[in-house]
Short mmCIF file of C-alpha atoms in Angstrom, two decimals:
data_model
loop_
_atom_site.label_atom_id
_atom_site.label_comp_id
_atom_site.label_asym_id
_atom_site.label_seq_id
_atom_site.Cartn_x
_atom_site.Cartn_y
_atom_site.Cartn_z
CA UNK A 14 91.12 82.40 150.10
CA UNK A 15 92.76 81.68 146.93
CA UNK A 16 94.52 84.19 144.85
CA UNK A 17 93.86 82.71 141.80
CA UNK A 18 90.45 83.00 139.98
CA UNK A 19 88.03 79.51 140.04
CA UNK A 20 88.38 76.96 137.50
CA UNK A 21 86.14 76.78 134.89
CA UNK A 22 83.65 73.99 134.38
CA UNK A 23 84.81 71.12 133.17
CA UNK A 24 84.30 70.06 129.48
CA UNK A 25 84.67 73.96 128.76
CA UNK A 26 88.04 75.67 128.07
CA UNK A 27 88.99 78.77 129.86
CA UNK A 28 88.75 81.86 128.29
CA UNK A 29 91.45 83.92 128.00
CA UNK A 30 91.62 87.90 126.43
CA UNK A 31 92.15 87.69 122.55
CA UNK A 32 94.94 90.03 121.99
CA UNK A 33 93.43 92.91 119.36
CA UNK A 34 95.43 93.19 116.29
CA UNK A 35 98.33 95.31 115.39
CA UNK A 36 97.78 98.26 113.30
CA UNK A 37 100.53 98.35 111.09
CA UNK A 38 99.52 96.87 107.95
CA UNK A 39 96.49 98.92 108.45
CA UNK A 40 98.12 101.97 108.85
CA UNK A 41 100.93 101.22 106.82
CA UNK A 42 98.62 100.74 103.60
CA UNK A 43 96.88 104.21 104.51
CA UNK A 44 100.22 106.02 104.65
CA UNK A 45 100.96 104.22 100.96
CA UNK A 46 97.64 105.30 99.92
CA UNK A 47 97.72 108.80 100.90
CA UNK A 48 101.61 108.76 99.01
CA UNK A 49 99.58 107.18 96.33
CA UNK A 50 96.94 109.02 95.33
CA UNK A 51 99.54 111.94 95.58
CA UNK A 52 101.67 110.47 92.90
CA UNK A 53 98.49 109.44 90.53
CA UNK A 54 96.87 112.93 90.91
CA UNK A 55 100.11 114.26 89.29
CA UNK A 56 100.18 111.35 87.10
CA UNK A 57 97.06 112.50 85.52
CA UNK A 58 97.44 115.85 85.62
CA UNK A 59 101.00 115.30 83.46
CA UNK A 60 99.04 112.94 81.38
CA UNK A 61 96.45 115.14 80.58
CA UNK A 62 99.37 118.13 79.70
CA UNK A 63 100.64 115.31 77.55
CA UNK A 64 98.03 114.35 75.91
CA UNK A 65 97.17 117.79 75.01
CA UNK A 66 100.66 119.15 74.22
CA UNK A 67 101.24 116.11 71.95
CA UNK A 68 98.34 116.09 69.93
CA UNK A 69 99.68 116.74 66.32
CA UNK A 70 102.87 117.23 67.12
CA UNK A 71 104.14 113.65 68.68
CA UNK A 72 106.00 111.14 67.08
CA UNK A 73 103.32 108.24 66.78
CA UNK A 74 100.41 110.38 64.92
CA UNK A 75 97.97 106.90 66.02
CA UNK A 76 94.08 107.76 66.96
CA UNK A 77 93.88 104.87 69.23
CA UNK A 78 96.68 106.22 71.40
CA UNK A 79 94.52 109.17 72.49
CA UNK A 80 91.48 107.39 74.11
CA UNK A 81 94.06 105.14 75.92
CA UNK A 82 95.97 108.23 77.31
CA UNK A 83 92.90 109.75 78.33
CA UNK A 84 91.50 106.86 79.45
CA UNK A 85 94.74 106.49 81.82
CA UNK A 86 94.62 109.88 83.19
CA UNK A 87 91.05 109.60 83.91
CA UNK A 88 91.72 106.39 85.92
CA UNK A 89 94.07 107.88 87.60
CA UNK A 90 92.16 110.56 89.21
CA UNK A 91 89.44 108.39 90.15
CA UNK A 92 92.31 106.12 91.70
CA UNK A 93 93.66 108.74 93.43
CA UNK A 94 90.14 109.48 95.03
CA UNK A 95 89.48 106.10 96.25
CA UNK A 96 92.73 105.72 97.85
CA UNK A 97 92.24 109.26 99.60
CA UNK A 98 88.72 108.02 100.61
CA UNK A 99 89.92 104.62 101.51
CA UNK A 100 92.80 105.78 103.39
CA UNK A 101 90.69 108.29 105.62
CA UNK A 102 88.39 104.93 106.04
CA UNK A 103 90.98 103.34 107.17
CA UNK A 104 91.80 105.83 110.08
CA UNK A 105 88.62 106.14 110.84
CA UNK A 106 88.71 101.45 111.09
CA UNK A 107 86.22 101.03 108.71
CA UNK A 108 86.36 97.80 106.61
CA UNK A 109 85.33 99.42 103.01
CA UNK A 110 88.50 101.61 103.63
CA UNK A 111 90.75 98.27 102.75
CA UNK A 112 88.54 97.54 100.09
CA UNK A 113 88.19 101.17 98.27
CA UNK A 114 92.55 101.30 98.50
CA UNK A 115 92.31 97.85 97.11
CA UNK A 116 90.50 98.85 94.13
CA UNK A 117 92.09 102.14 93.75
CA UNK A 118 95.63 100.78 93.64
CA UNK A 119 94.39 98.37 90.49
CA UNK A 120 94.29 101.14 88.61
CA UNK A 121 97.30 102.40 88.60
CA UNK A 122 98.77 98.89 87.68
CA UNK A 123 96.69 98.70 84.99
CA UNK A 124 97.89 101.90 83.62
CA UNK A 125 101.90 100.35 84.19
CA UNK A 126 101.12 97.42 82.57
CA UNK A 127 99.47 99.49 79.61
CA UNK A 128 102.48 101.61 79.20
CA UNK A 129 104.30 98.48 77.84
CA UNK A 130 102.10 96.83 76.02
CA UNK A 131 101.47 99.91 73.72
CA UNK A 132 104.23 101.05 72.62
CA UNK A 133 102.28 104.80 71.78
CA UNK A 134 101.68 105.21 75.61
CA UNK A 135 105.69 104.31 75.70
CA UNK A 136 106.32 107.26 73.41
CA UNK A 137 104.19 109.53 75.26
CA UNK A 138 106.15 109.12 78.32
CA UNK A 139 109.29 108.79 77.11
CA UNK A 140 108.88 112.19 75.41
CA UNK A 141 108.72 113.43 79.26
CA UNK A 142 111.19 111.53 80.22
CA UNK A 143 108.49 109.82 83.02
CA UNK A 144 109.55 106.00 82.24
CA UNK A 145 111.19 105.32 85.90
CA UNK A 146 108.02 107.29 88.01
CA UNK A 147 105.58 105.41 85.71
CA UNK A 148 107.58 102.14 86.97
CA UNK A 149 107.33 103.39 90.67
CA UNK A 150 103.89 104.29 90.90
CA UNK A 151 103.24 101.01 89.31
CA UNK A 152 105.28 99.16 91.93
CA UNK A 153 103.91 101.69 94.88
CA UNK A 154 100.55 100.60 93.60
CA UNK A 155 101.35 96.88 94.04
CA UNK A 156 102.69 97.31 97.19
CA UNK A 157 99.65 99.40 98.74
CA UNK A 158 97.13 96.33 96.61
CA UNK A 159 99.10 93.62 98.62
CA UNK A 160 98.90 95.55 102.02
CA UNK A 161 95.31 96.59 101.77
CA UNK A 162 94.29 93.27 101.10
CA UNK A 163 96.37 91.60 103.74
CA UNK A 164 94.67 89.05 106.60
CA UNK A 165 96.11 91.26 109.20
CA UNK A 166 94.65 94.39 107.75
CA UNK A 167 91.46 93.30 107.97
CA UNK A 168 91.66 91.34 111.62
CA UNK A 169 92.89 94.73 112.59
CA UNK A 170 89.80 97.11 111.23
CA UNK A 171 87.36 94.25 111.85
CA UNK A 172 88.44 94.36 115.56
CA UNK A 173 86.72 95.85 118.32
CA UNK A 174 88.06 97.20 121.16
CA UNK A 175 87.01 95.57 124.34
CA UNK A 176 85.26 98.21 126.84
CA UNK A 177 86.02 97.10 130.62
CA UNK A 178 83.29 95.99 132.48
CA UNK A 179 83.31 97.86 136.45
CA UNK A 180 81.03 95.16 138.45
CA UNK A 181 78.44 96.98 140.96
CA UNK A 182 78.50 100.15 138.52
CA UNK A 183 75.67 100.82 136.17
CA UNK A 184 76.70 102.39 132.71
CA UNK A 185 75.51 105.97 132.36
CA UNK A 186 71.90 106.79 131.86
CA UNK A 187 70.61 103.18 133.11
CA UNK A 188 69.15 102.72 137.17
CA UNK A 189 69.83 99.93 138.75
CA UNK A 190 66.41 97.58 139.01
CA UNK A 191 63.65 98.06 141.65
CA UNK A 192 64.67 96.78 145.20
CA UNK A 193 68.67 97.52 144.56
CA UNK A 194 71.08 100.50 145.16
CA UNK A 195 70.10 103.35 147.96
CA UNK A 196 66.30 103.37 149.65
#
């Protein structure tokens, strides 16, 4: 007898176990996502403090500035829901948890990018004295867009882990068919 297993038939290739995917991005954009979502439910809650402290009394008296504030701090509660949904997605190796940390990382960029390109959302948060944590949540948010939507990340959640196969055993709840196993 031969130690080795048969060859297969010829034209075919043999078949060797896929190795399943690393984890890492996966779980390495949940982690960022749950530190996210911290850092934009405090950056709306300060936003909304802002917003409401400054009316009147700021430097910039504009009425656009207002609906773009509150428009920020609104996005960035429902960002930090959908990364706290998308991260527990994640855990749980669900595809739509990439996806939902995706989308709720945009957000956040988007309100970076607004803080300088109007220069009233600048004078906001320089009156708190928030420029540098607006800049990192803005680059956090990057990051966690780039991981979530990472080949790896998905290989990883879209894998399934192989259950072994016992020859001669039938799985749990299913008899063997007529004219096999004991008489």
């Amino acid at each position: 007898m031969s130690q080795y297993p048969p060859y297969p038939p010829a034209g075919y290739p043999p078949r060797f176990p896929q190795p399943s995917p690393s984890g890492a991005t996966a779980y390495t954009a949940a982690g960022a996502g749950v530190v996210l979502a911290i850092a934009c439910a405090w950056g709306a809650f300060v936003t909304f403090g802002a917003v409401s402290e400054c009316v009147g009394r700021c430097v910039a008296r504009s009425g656009a500035s207002y609906p773009i504030s509150i428009a920020c701090a609104v996005g960035l509660s429902v960002s930090a829901l959908l990364l706290l949904v998308g991260a527990a997605l994640i855990f749980a190796r669900q595809t739509a948890g990439a996806v939902l940390t995706a989308v709720g990382a945009f957000l956040p960029s988007v309100t970076a990018v607004l803080f300088f390109l109007v220069p009233n959302i600048r004078i906001y948060v320089a009156y708190l004295d928030m420029t540098a944590v607006v800049v990192l949540i803005g680059l956090t948010a990057l990051f966690e867009m780039i991981l979530s939507l990472l080949p790896p990340t998905f290989a990883f959640l879209r894998h399934t882990p192989h259950k072994p196969h016992f020859p001669g055993h039938a799985p749990y709840g299913q008899y063997p068919p007529p004219g096999y196993g004991p008489h």
